[in-house]
Amino acid sequence: MTDQILTYATAPHPYTPAVAAGDLVFVSGRLGVKDGKFVDGGAAAEAKQALDNAERELASFGLDLTHLVKATIFLADIEDLQPVNQVYMAAVPEPRPARSCVAVAELPFGGLVEIELIASRTKQG
C-alpha cells in the first residue's frame, strides 16, 4: 500500500486533513462545523457533525467508521461527556475502537468538541 495525503486546494489551516501511512489512515481533529459555521445544538450536535466530517475524510480512502482502531475526543467541558458518548455510541459500531477522551481548556475557534481518528485499511468491521 502506498502512502497518501488528502489535501484541499482551499484548506484554510496549516495541516493535512488526513494521511495514509501504510495500512493506517490518520484523520486530523475534526470540529462540529458545517458550511464554515459551528452547528447549533451544543456539544452533542457538534460531536455528530465532527464525526460526519471525519467520516467524509475516511471515505476519501474507501473507509468508514467500521475501520476505526483509535479515536480521541477533546471536550471543552467534561460535563458534555455523557451527551457526546450517546452520539458516539450511536455512530460508531461494535466492536468499538480504543478511545481516549480529555477535557481541555479551550478548543480552536470556540468549539465544544474535536474528534480525531485512526483507521486501519485492513480492519474487518
Coordinates of C-alpha atoms in Angstrom, one line a residue:
M1 CA 0.0 0.0 0.0
T2 CA 1.3 3.4 -0.8
D3 CA 1.2 6.4 1.4
Q4 CA -1.4 9.1 0.5
I5 CA -2.1 12.6 1.7
L6 CA -5.5 14.1 1.4
T7 CA -5.2 17.8 0.5
Y8 CA -7.6 20.6 -0.4
A9 CA -6.6 23.5 -2.6
T10 CA -8.6 25.8 -0.4
A11 CA -7.5 24.4 3.0
P12 CA -7.6 27.3 5.4
H13 CA -5.3 25.8 8.1
P14 CA -1.7 24.6 8.2
Y15 CA -2.4 20.8 8.4
T16 CA -3.4 17.9 6.3
P17 CA -7.0 16.7 6.8
A18 CA -6.0 13.0 6.5
V19 CA -2.9 11.0 5.8
A20 CA -2.5 7.3 4.9
A21 CA 0.7 5.7 6.0
G22 CA 0.9 2.0 5.2
D23 CA -2.3 0.3 6.4
L24 CA -3.2 3.2 8.7
V25 CA -5.2 6.4 8.0
F26 CA -4.9 9.3 10.4
V27 CA -7.7 11.9 10.3
S28 CA -6.8 15.3 11.8
G29 CA -9.1 16.6 14.5
R30 CA -12.5 17.5 13.2
L31 CA -14.8 20.1 14.7
G32 CA -18.5 20.3 14.5
V33 CA -18.5 22.7 11.6
K34 CA -20.8 22.7 8.6
D35 CA -20.6 25.3 5.8
G36 CA -18.0 27.2 7.8
K37 CA -20.0 27.6 11.0
F38 CA -20.5 25.5 14.1
V39 CA -23.7 23.6 14.1
D40 CA -26.4 24.6 16.7
G41 CA -27.4 22.3 19.5
G42 CA -24.4 22.1 21.8
A43 CA -21.8 19.5 22.3
A44 CA -23.9 16.6 21.1
A45 CA -24.7 18.3 17.8
E46 CA -21.1 19.3 17.4
A47 CA -19.9 15.7 18.1
K48 CA -22.3 14.3 15.5
Q49 CA -21.1 16.9 12.9
A50 CA -17.4 16.2 13.8
L51 CA -17.9 12.5 13.3
D52 CA -19.7 13.2 10.0
N53 CA -16.8 15.4 8.9
A54 CA -14.3 12.8 9.9
E55 CA -16.2 10.0 8.2
R56 CA -16.1 12.0 4.9
E57 CA -12.3 12.1 5.2
L58 CA -12.2 8.3 5.8
A59 CA -14.5 7.8 2.7
S60 CA -11.8 9.5 0.6
F61 CA -9.7 6.4 1.4
G62 CA -12.5 4.0 0.9
L63 CA -13.0 3.5 4.6
D64 CA -15.8 4.2 7.1
L65 CA -16.2 4.1 10.9
T66 CA -16.1 0.3 11.0
H67 CA -12.4 0.6 10.2
L68 CA -11.5 2.6 13.3
V69 CA -8.8 1.4 15.6
K70 CA -8.4 4.6 17.8
A71 CA -10.5 7.7 18.5
T72 CA -9.6 10.7 20.6
I73 CA -12.2 13.1 21.7
F74 CA -11.4 16.5 23.1
L75 CA -14.1 18.3 25.1
A76 CA -14.1 22.0 26.2
D77 CA -16.3 20.9 29.2
I78 CA -16.1 17.5 30.7
E79 CA -19.8 17.9 31.7
D80 CA -20.5 17.2 28.0
L81 CA -19.1 13.7 28.2
Q82 CA -22.4 11.9 28.5
P83 CA -24.2 13.6 25.6
V84 CA -21.1 13.1 23.5
N85 CA -20.9 9.5 24.5
Q86 CA -24.5 8.9 23.4
V87 CA -23.7 10.4 19.9
Y88 CA -20.5 8.4 19.7
M89 CA -22.2 5.1 20.6
A90 CA -24.9 5.7 18.1
A91 CA -22.4 6.4 15.3
V92 CA -19.5 4.1 15.9
P93 CA -20.4 0.4 15.5
E94 CA -19.3 -2.5 17.7
P95 CA -16.6 -3.6 18.2
R96 CA -15.6 0.0 19.1
P97 CA -12.0 1.1 18.8
A98 CA -9.7 2.1 21.6
R99 CA -10.6 5.6 22.7
S100 CA -9.3 8.5 24.8
C101 CA -11.4 11.4 25.9
V102 CA -9.9 14.5 27.5
A103 CA -11.2 17.8 28.7
V104 CA -9.1 20.8 27.5
A105 CA -9.0 24.4 28.5
E106 CA -10.1 25.6 25.0
L107 CA -10.7 24.3 21.5
P108 CA -10.0 26.1 18.3
F109 CA -12.5 28.8 17.3
G110 CA -14.6 28.2 20.4
G111 CA -15.6 24.7 19.6
L112 CA -17.1 22.4 22.2
V113 CA -15.8 19.1 20.7
E114 CA -13.0 18.0 18.5
I115 CA -12.5 14.4 17.3
E116 CA -9.5 12.8 15.7
L117 CA -9.5 9.2 14.3
I118 CA -7.1 6.5 13.3
A119 CA -8.4 3.8 10.9
S120 CA -6.9 0.6 9.5
R121 CA -7.3 -0.3 5.9
T122 CA -7.1 -4.0 6.9
K123 CA -9.5 -4.0 9.9
Q124 CA -12.6 -6.0 9.3
G125 CA -15.8 -4.5 10.7

